[in-house]
Tab-separated table of C-alpha atoms in Angstrom:
chain	number	residue	atom	x	y	z
A	1	MET	CA	16.182	6.862	-30.525
A	2	VAL	CA	12.709	5.316	-30.123
A	3	TYR	CA	14.378	1.957	-29.451
A	4	LEU	CA	16.528	3.479	-26.685
A	5	VAL	CA	13.468	5.068	-25.058
A	6	LYS	CA	11.626	1.726	-25.119
A	7	ARG	CA	14.642	-0.030	-23.594
A	8	PHE	CA	14.848	2.598	-20.831
A	9	LEU	CA	11.138	2.312	-19.964
A	10	GLN	CA	11.522	-1.476	-19.721
A	11	MET	CA	14.152	-1.081	-16.993
A	12	GLU	CA	12.920	-1.840	-13.472
A	13	ALA	CA	14.658	1.308	-12.237
A	14	ALA	CA	13.092	3.572	-14.913
A	15	SER	CA	10.135	4.810	-12.842
A	16	GLY	CA	12.392	5.640	-9.890
A	17	ILE	CA	14.833	7.499	-12.143
A	18	ILE	CA	12.026	9.520	-13.769
A	19	LEU	CA	10.631	10.327	-10.321
A	20	PHE	CA	14.054	11.545	-9.174
A	21	VAL	CA	14.530	13.663	-12.323
A	22	SER	CA	11.050	15.200	-11.853
A	23	ALA	CA	11.814	16.149	-8.240
A	24	LEU	CA	15.183	17.596	-9.270
A	25	ALA	CA	13.514	19.576	-12.075
A	26	ALA	CA	11.023	21.008	-9.564
A	27	LEU	CA	13.844	22.090	-7.243
A	28	LEU	CA	15.702	23.720	-10.126
A	29	CYS	CA	12.580	25.552	-11.353
A	30	ALA	CA	11.673	26.781	-7.868
A	31	ASN	CA	15.190	28.140	-7.328
A	32	SER	CA	15.825	29.786	-10.678
A	33	SER	CA	14.492	32.569	-12.860
A	34	TRP	CA	11.742	30.101	-13.833
A	35	SER	CA	10.212	30.130	-10.339
A	36	GLU	CA	7.418	32.554	-11.217
A	37	ILE	CA	6.465	30.505	-14.291
A	38	TYR	CA	6.621	27.309	-12.196
A	39	HIS	CA	4.251	28.634	-9.517
A	40	SER	CA	1.949	30.239	-12.114
A	41	PHE	CA	1.714	26.869	-13.878
A	42	LEU	CA	0.618	25.143	-10.655
A	43	SER	CA	-1.924	27.913	-9.982
A	44	ILE	CA	-3.757	27.578	-13.323
A	45	PRO	CA	-7.489	27.480	-12.417
A	46	ILE	CA	-9.430	24.510	-13.817
A	47	ARG	CA	-13.194	24.268	-13.458
A	48	VAL	CA	-15.481	21.305	-14.136
A	49	GLN	CA	-19.208	21.941	-13.898
A	50	VAL	CA	-22.080	19.568	-14.683
A	51	SER	CA	-25.415	21.152	-13.800
A	52	SER	CA	-25.203	22.054	-10.082
A	53	LEU	CA	-22.076	19.939	-9.592
A	54	ASP	CA	-19.158	22.388	-9.612
A	55	VAL	CA	-15.478	21.689	-8.900
A	56	HIS	CA	-13.143	24.691	-9.218
A	57	LYS	CA	-9.498	24.119	-8.208
A	58	PRO	CA	-5.982	25.192	-9.230
A	59	LEU	CA	-3.918	22.686	-11.200
A	60	LEU	CA	-1.903	21.703	-8.099
A	61	LEU	CA	-5.026	20.453	-6.317
A	62	TRP	CA	-6.302	18.684	-9.453
A	63	ILE	CA	-3.004	16.789	-9.456
A	64	ASN	CA	-3.122	16.015	-5.717
A	65	ASP	CA	-6.853	15.245	-5.481
A	66	GLY	CA	-7.639	14.015	-8.991
A	67	LEU	CA	-4.666	12.324	-10.624
A	68	MET	CA	-3.490	10.856	-7.323
A	69	ALA	CA	-6.892	9.148	-7.021
A	70	ILE	CA	-5.807	7.071	-10.031
A	71	PHE	CA	-2.598	6.165	-8.211
A	72	PHE	CA	-4.666	5.102	-5.186
A	73	LEU	CA	-6.931	3.110	-7.519
A	74	LEU	CA	-3.830	1.127	-8.458
A	75	VAL	CA	-2.957	0.765	-4.767
A	76	GLY	CA	-6.425	-0.678	-4.105
A	77	MET	CA	-6.116	-3.130	-6.987
A	78	GLU	CA	-2.614	-4.196	-5.931
A	79	ILE	CA	-3.796	-4.844	-2.378
A	80	LYS	CA	-6.704	-6.943	-3.653
A	81	ARG	CA	-4.582	-8.914	-6.141
A	82	GLU	CA	-1.837	-9.645	-3.630
A	83	MET	CA	-4.376	-10.776	-1.013
A	84	LEU	CA	-6.117	-13.130	-3.455
A	85	ASP	CA	-3.191	-14.793	-5.208
A	86	GLY	CA	0.018	-12.909	-4.487
A	87	ALA	CA	2.517	-12.161	-1.739
A	88	LEU	CA	-0.248	-11.655	0.871
A	89	SER	CA	-2.426	-14.649	-0.012
A	90	THR	CA	-1.312	-16.933	2.847
A	91	VAL	CA	-0.633	-16.318	6.525
A	92	ARG	CA	2.970	-17.516	6.113
A	93	GLN	CA	3.604	-15.094	3.248
A	94	ALA	CA	1.823	-12.128	4.799
A	95	SER	CA	2.906	-12.364	8.441
A	96	LEU	CA	6.469	-10.954	8.220
A	97	PRO	CA	5.771	-8.021	5.835
A	98	LEU	CA	2.583	-7.224	7.798
A	99	ILE	CA	4.399	-7.098	11.144
A	100	ALA	CA	7.349	-5.248	9.558
A	101	ALA	CA	5.019	-2.653	8.018
A	102	VAL	CA	3.298	-2.039	11.366
A	103	GLY	CA	6.666	-1.542	13.074
A	104	GLY	CA	7.754	0.714	10.231
A	105	MET	CA	4.700	2.918	10.759
A	106	VAL	CA	4.535	3.038	14.560
A	107	VAL	CA	8.197	3.703	15.452
A	108	PRO	CA	8.814	6.690	13.097
A	109	ALA	CA	5.531	8.267	14.226
A	110	ILE	CA	6.598	7.933	17.877
A	111	LEU	CA	10.080	9.292	17.109
A	112	PHE	CA	8.517	12.253	15.276
A	113	VAL	CA	6.351	13.095	18.298
A	114	VAL	CA	9.342	12.821	20.677
A	115	VAL	CA	11.581	15.066	18.542
A	116	ILE	CA	8.838	17.661	17.915
A	117	GLY	CA	8.321	17.955	21.666
A	118	ASP	CA	6.594	21.198	22.606
A	119	HIS	CA	6.091	22.411	19.014
A	120	SER	CA	2.416	21.464	19.020
A	121	GLN	CA	1.724	23.434	15.825
A	122	PHE	CA	3.633	20.733	13.898
A	123	MET	CA	2.100	17.727	15.663
A	124	SER	CA	-0.359	17.077	12.802
A	125	GLY	CA	2.614	15.925	10.711
A	126	TRP	CA	3.180	12.810	12.838
A	127	ALA	CA	2.226	10.480	9.943
A	128	ILE	CA	4.651	12.008	7.401
A	129	PRO	CA	7.622	9.679	8.149
A	130	MET	CA	5.403	6.566	8.180
A	131	ALA	CA	5.247	6.118	4.402
A	132	THR	CA	7.462	4.234	1.929
A	133	ASP	CA	7.784	5.384	-1.684
A	134	ILE	CA	7.545	2.095	-3.574
A	135	ALA	CA	8.670	3.540	-6.932
A	136	PHE	CA	11.868	5.045	-5.503
A	137	ALA	CA	12.608	2.026	-3.280
A	138	LEU	CA	12.128	-0.462	-6.126
A	139	GLY	CA	14.190	1.805	-8.390
A	140	VAL	CA	17.157	1.688	-6.000
A	141	LEU	CA	16.679	-2.069	-5.507
A	142	ALA	CA	16.627	-2.579	-9.291
A	143	LEU	CA	20.086	-0.987	-9.546
A	144	LEU	CA	21.330	-4.102	-7.727
A	145	SER	CA	19.172	-6.497	-9.765
A	146	GLY	CA	20.747	-9.940	-10.103
A	147	ARG	CA	22.950	-9.445	-7.068
A	148	LEU	CA	20.191	-9.869	-4.469
A	149	PRO	CA	17.714	-12.712	-3.820
A	150	PHE	CA	14.423	-12.284	-5.687
A	151	SER	CA	12.512	-12.973	-2.451
A	152	LEU	CA	13.866	-9.660	-1.127
A	153	LYS	CA	11.998	-7.768	-3.858
A	154	ILE	CA	8.801	-9.715	-3.084
A	155	PHE	CA	9.191	-8.845	0.603
A	156	LEU	CA	9.639	-5.136	-0.240
A	157	LEU	CA	6.574	-5.194	-2.516
A	158	ALA	CA	4.418	-6.840	0.165
A	159	LEU	CA	5.664	-4.479	2.883
A	160	ALA	CA	5.105	-1.405	0.681
A	161	ILE	CA	1.578	-2.504	-0.255
A	162	ILE	CA	0.642	-2.969	3.419
A	163	ASP	CA	2.362	0.357	4.126
A	164	ASP	CA	0.169	2.011	1.469
A	165	LEU	CA	-2.932	0.466	3.051
A	166	GLY	CA	-1.849	1.878	6.416
A	167	ALA	CA	-1.387	5.314	4.823
A	168	VAL	CA	-4.875	5.118	3.303
A	169	LEU	CA	-6.394	4.306	6.709
A	170	VAL	CA	-4.426	7.131	8.358
A	171	ILE	CA	-5.624	9.614	5.710
A	172	ALA	CA	-9.237	8.482	6.110
A	173	LEU	CA	-9.202	8.520	9.914
A	174	PHE	CA	-6.924	11.444	10.826
A	175	TYR	CA	-6.781	13.811	7.848
A	176	THR	CA	-10.464	14.268	7.216
A	177	ALA	CA	-11.774	17.779	7.803
A	178	LYS	CA	-15.416	18.681	8.396
A	179	LEU	CA	-17.781	16.015	7.080
A	180	HIS	CA	-20.799	16.891	4.920
A	181	THR	CA	-23.657	14.463	5.477
A	182	LEU	CA	-25.439	14.370	2.106
A	183	PRO	CA	-22.325	13.809	-0.093
A	184	LEU	CA	-21.117	11.250	2.470
A	185	LEU	CA	-24.401	9.314	2.208
A	186	ILE	CA	-24.213	9.463	-1.594
A	187	ALA	CA	-20.622	8.175	-1.441
A	188	ALA	CA	-21.717	5.310	0.828
A	189	GLY	CA	-24.529	4.413	-1.603
A	190	LEU	CA	-22.178	4.466	-4.593
A	191	SER	CA	-19.641	2.312	-2.718
A	192	LEU	CA	-22.406	-0.195	-1.992
A	193	LEU	CA	-23.387	-0.142	-5.667
A	194	LEU	CA	-19.799	-0.955	-6.675
A	195	PHE	CA	-19.716	-4.007	-4.444
A	196	ILE	CA	-23.165	-5.108	-5.661
A	197	LEU	CA	-21.787	-4.995	-9.208
A	198	ASN	CA	-18.871	-7.116	-7.994
A	199	ARG	CA	-21.129	-9.649	-6.254
A	200	CYS	CA	-23.318	-9.868	-9.352
A	201	ARG	CA	-20.228	-10.829	-11.365
A	202	VAL	CA	-20.404	-7.839	-13.676
A	203	MET	CA	-17.129	-8.290	-15.581
A	204	ARG	CA	-17.172	-5.191	-17.799
A	205	LEU	CA	-15.082	-2.271	-16.564
A	206	THR	CA	-17.340	0.529	-17.866
A	207	PRO	CA	-19.999	0.393	-15.081
A	208	TYR	CA	-17.295	0.394	-12.394
A	209	LEU	CA	-15.471	3.358	-13.921
A	210	LEU	CA	-18.674	5.391	-14.311
A	211	VAL	CA	-19.770	4.736	-10.714
A	212	GLY	CA	-16.186	5.313	-9.549
A	213	THR	CA	-16.093	8.754	-11.191
A	214	LEU	CA	-19.327	9.744	-9.432
A	215	LEU	CA	-17.891	8.337	-6.203
A	216	TRP	CA	-14.822	10.565	-6.577
A	217	PHE	CA	-17.016	13.676	-6.845
A	218	ALA	CA	-19.123	12.591	-3.844
A	219	VAL	CA	-16.090	11.833	-1.658
A	220	LEU	CA	-14.480	15.137	-2.684
A	221	LYS	CA	-17.589	17.045	-1.552
A	222	SER	CA	-17.995	14.968	1.628
A	223	GLY	CA	-14.827	16.239	3.341
A	224	ILE	CA	-12.964	12.896	3.151
A	225	HIS	CA	-9.923	13.093	0.919
A	226	ALA	CA	-10.937	12.228	-2.641
A	227	THR	CA	-8.143	9.688	-3.146
A	228	ILE	CA	-10.013	7.287	-0.834
A	229	ALA	CA	-12.521	6.857	-3.690
A	230	GLY	CA	-9.709	5.367	-5.781
A	231	VAL	CA	-8.991	2.703	-3.145
A	232	VAL	CA	-12.695	1.783	-2.812
A	233	LEU	CA	-13.008	1.462	-6.593
A	234	GLY	CA	-9.824	-0.632	-6.772
A	235	LEU	CA	-11.119	-3.086	-4.163
A	236	ALA	CA	-14.397	-3.444	-6.083
A	237	ILE	CA	-12.868	-4.252	-9.517
A	238	PRO	CA	-13.442	-8.010	-10.175
A	239	HIS	CA	-10.517	-10.406	-9.900
A	240	ILE	CA	-10.682	-14.198	-9.785
A	241	ARG	CA	-7.911	-16.188	-8.148
A	242	ASN	CA	-5.396	-17.849	-10.508
A	243	MET	CA	-6.999	-16.425	-13.655
A	244	THR	CA	-4.590	-14.800	-16.133
A	245	THR	CA	-7.162	-12.388	-17.599
A	246	THR	CA	-9.515	-10.469	-15.300
A	247	PRO	CA	-10.913	-6.900	-15.289
A	248	LEU	CA	-8.536	-6.022	-12.440
A	249	LEU	CA	-5.451	-7.279	-14.290
A	250	GLN	CA	-6.619	-5.575	-17.474
A	251	LEU	CA	-7.108	-2.186	-15.801
A	252	GLU	CA	-3.923	-2.516	-13.751
A	253	HIS	CA	-1.939	-3.250	-16.924
A	254	GLN	CA	-3.445	-0.218	-18.681
A	255	LEU	CA	-2.982	2.243	-15.816
A	256	HIS	CA	0.410	1.194	-14.491
A	257	PRO	CA	2.517	2.996	-17.154
A	258	TRP	CA	0.405	6.157	-16.745
A	259	SER	CA	0.923	6.072	-12.986
A	260	SER	CA	4.658	5.314	-13.112
A	261	TYR	CA	5.655	7.589	-15.977
A	262	PHE	CA	3.147	10.447	-15.790
A	263	ILE	CA	1.069	10.762	-12.604
A	264	LEU	CA	3.781	10.189	-9.984
A	265	PRO	CA	6.435	12.254	-11.836
A	266	LEU	CA	3.895	15.078	-12.289
A	267	PHE	CA	3.025	14.872	-8.574
A	268	ALA	CA	6.742	15.032	-7.743
A	269	PHE	CA	7.231	18.007	-10.054
A	270	ALA	CA	4.235	19.811	-8.515
A	271	ASN	CA	5.177	19.206	-4.876
A	272	ALA	CA	8.981	19.028	-4.677
A	273	GLY	CA	9.592	22.639	-5.744
A	274	LEU	CA	11.022	23.858	-2.446
A	275	PRO	CA	12.605	27.361	-2.563
A	276	LEU	CA	16.006	26.972	-0.896
A	277	SER	CA	16.802	30.674	-0.541
A	278	GLY	CA	17.195	31.572	3.109
A	279	LEU	CA	17.512	27.923	4.184
A	280	SER	CA	20.613	26.631	5.934
A	281	TRP	CA	21.888	23.439	7.581
A	282	GLN	CA	20.602	24.874	10.859
A	283	ASP	CA	17.064	24.643	9.457
A	284	LEU	CA	17.593	20.950	8.697
A	285	GLY	CA	18.885	20.301	12.208
A	286	SER	CA	15.907	21.621	14.134
A	287	GLY	CA	12.136	21.437	14.490
A	288	LEU	CA	9.933	19.882	11.825
A	289	PRO	CA	12.633	19.018	9.218
A	290	LEU	CA	14.719	17.239	11.869
A	291	ALA	CA	11.727	15.244	13.164
A	292	ILE	CA	10.855	14.052	9.656
A	293	THR	CA	14.468	13.318	8.668
A	294	LEU	CA	15.060	11.237	11.795
A	295	GLY	CA	11.686	9.541	11.443
A	296	LEU	CA	12.472	8.413	7.898
A	297	PHE	CA	16.191	7.696	8.195
A	298	LEU	CA	16.289	6.211	11.713
A	299	GLY	CA	12.736	5.508	12.869
A	300	LYS	CA	11.584	3.653	9.760
A	301	PRO	CA	14.484	1.150	9.520
A	302	PHE	CA	14.590	0.617	13.298
A	303	GLY	CA	10.843	-0.050	13.354
A	304	VAL	CA	11.002	-2.499	10.429
A	305	LEU	CA	14.020	-4.375	11.830
A	306	LEU	CA	12.713	-4.482	15.392
A	307	ALA	CA	9.344	-5.804	14.240
A	308	CYS	CA	11.024	-8.460	12.056
A	309	TRP	CA	13.291	-9.541	14.915
A	310	LEU	CA	10.373	-9.852	17.356
A	311	ALA	CA	8.256	-11.746	14.797
A	312	ILE	CA	11.002	-14.234	13.959
A	313	LYS	CA	12.159	-14.737	17.557
A	314	SER	CA	8.560	-15.381	18.649
A	315	ARG	CA	8.130	-17.756	15.650
A	316	LEU	CA	5.259	-15.773	14.209
A	317	ALA	CA	7.202	-15.527	10.949
A	318	VAL	CA	10.369	-16.707	9.218
A	319	LEU	CA	12.954	-14.984	7.043
A	320	PRO	CA	12.194	-15.229	3.298
A	321	ASP	CA	14.238	-17.816	1.382
A	322	GLY	CA	17.770	-16.627	0.656
A	323	VAL	CA	17.370	-13.427	2.695
A	324	SER	CA	19.851	-12.710	5.495
A	325	TRP	CA	19.676	-10.184	8.317
A	326	PHE	CA	22.254	-8.146	6.399
A	327	HIS	CA	19.828	-7.988	3.464
A	328	LEU	CA	16.980	-7.081	5.774
A	329	GLY	CA	19.028	-4.290	7.356
A	330	GLY	CA	19.739	-2.670	3.992
A	331	LEU	CA	16.141	-3.055	2.877
A	332	SER	CA	14.806	-1.534	6.101
A	333	VAL	CA	16.919	1.592	5.492
A	334	LEU	CA	15.582	1.729	1.928
A	335	CYS	CA	12.041	1.781	3.367
A	336	GLY	CA	12.899	5.234	4.731
A	337	ILE	CA	12.477	6.684	1.226
A	338	GLY	CA	9.126	8.313	1.894
A	339	PHE	CA	9.089	10.785	-0.957
A	340	THR	CA	5.698	10.603	-2.754
A	341	MET	CA	3.435	9.442	0.065
A	342	SER	CA	5.206	11.604	2.646
A	343	MET	CA	4.761	14.693	0.444
A	344	PHE	CA	1.118	13.772	-0.003
A	345	ILE	CA	0.478	13.420	3.742
A	346	GLY	CA	2.476	16.597	4.422
A	347	GLY	CA	0.164	18.526	2.090
A	348	LEU	CA	-2.860	17.158	3.947
A	349	ALA	CA	-1.341	17.927	7.356
A	350	PHE	CA	-0.274	21.513	6.734
A	351	GLY	CA	-1.798	22.686	3.447
A	352	THR	CA	0.312	22.939	0.315
A	353	SER	CA	0.859	26.705	0.576
A	354	SER	CA	2.005	26.890	4.204
A	355	ASP	CA	5.491	27.502	5.618
A	356	ALA	CA	5.133	24.270	7.593
A	357	PHE	CA	4.674	22.308	4.358
A	358	ALA	CA	7.862	23.909	2.983
A	359	ALA	CA	9.715	22.849	6.144
A	360	SER	CA	8.247	19.345	5.907
A	361	ARG	CA	9.452	19.038	2.295
A	362	LEU	CA	12.979	19.868	3.439
A	363	GLY	CA	12.823	17.022	5.963
A	364	ILE	CA	11.260	14.615	3.441
A	365	LEU	CA	13.885	15.344	0.782
A	366	SER	CA	16.804	15.012	3.208
A	367	GLY	CA	15.476	11.890	4.975
A	368	SER	CA	14.632	10.173	1.681
A	369	PHE	CA	18.036	11.083	0.210
A	370	PHE	CA	19.950	9.662	3.184
A	371	ALA	CA	17.780	6.515	3.167
A	372	ALA	CA	18.369	5.968	-0.573
A	373	VAL	CA	22.137	6.434	-0.382
A	374	PHE	CA	22.757	4.392	2.784
A	375	GLY	CA	20.187	1.759	1.796
A	376	TYR	CA	21.944	1.271	-1.546
A	377	PHE	CA	25.342	1.105	0.182
A	378	LEU	CA	24.207	-1.517	2.719
A	379	LEU	CA	22.440	-3.627	0.087
A	380	SER	CA	25.479	-3.508	-2.212
A	381	ARG	CA	27.631	-4.679	0.699
A	382	SER	CA	25.110	-7.387	1.562
A	383	SER	CA	25.208	-8.614	-2.048
A	384	HIS	CA	29.025	-9.015	-1.781
A	385	VAL	CA	28.612	-10.925	1.494
A	386	HIS	CA	25.878	-13.079	-0.104
A	387	HIS	CA	28.065	-13.966	-3.121
A	388	SER	CA	31.156	-14.661	-1.008
A	389	GLN	CA	29.158	-16.987	1.239
A	390	GLU	CA	27.813	-18.793	-1.836
A	391	SER	CA	31.333	-19.133	-3.239
A	392	GLU	CA	32.637	-20.592	0.060
A	393	HIS	CA	29.691	-23.010	0.124
A	394	VAL	CA	30.386	-24.191	-3.445
A	395	SER	CA	34.146	-24.586	-2.855
A	396	SER	CA	33.556	-26.596	0.319
């Protein structure tokens, strides 16, 4: 049994499968006799107090503000690593995923605004369909492992990392409430201290983690969303180009299983519990759910493909080796899986206890589901085309 569990966790698709199961479990709990227990669990009050520093939140907000900061710490480290010696380290490597990510953020946001129209009370959700859930997208891609060019996975990773960076900037710039000056100044000072430690070549992780914890508290009290502290800390962790052992790689290796198999599934379980009683297909076909569904399922792939086409036609970028436009079409649809990050932004836009957030979750679940199914279908077809073309080439 232990052997089977280890084999499952070693699968590339494992994190995506666990994420899906967690979301399904949340839906089942929220729509069963367990619903009261489910909501009571998320409302458990947790208080941390050190002298005058006091943080008192329900479990749901500790998950969204606290544990998700660790996920964003990994995002920050991944961005830094890929920019130094990975898929974003050269202009040639970074240009196409960068342009594709921008298109994949701008077009769904515009489509959302157009569909929402006069419903100005929902306009703050414009960024919800911009995000790509890397765990789900890679999970679906892994189901076709061996049948698609490896460069396609690298392209998806690079695009998703830039997409995450765009989401971080959007959260910092547009989803910040009232700012509090003193905590903000303290956060700025602690951020400076982190980068001084980096410049002084301090290679032990302990000082960074201690300062990073204080930074999280300061950012939380400042009015900026606390997860931004995770990104700042991730960018400050030391990493040296082409070295196989660095503090960044060490911490990334230690945290990655916790993020993939605990933090993100717990976030999904805490936020995907949408009560379906009273909902109908008419609800999906109007207002906020429709805007998000169309943004993810149509706006995201159209934006990615259009940006790629413009970049390649203008010779700003080239297609990755072995990747066809058929591949790119399937992958662009897969980018419409916005589950985790879309839920996160939806909570910031509307508040996790509002009716608007419930409506946004309906749109996120439907849009992500359609993107996963059609993305898988198109990529499976593209893999058949790819193999048939290779066979014809060999026979000729």
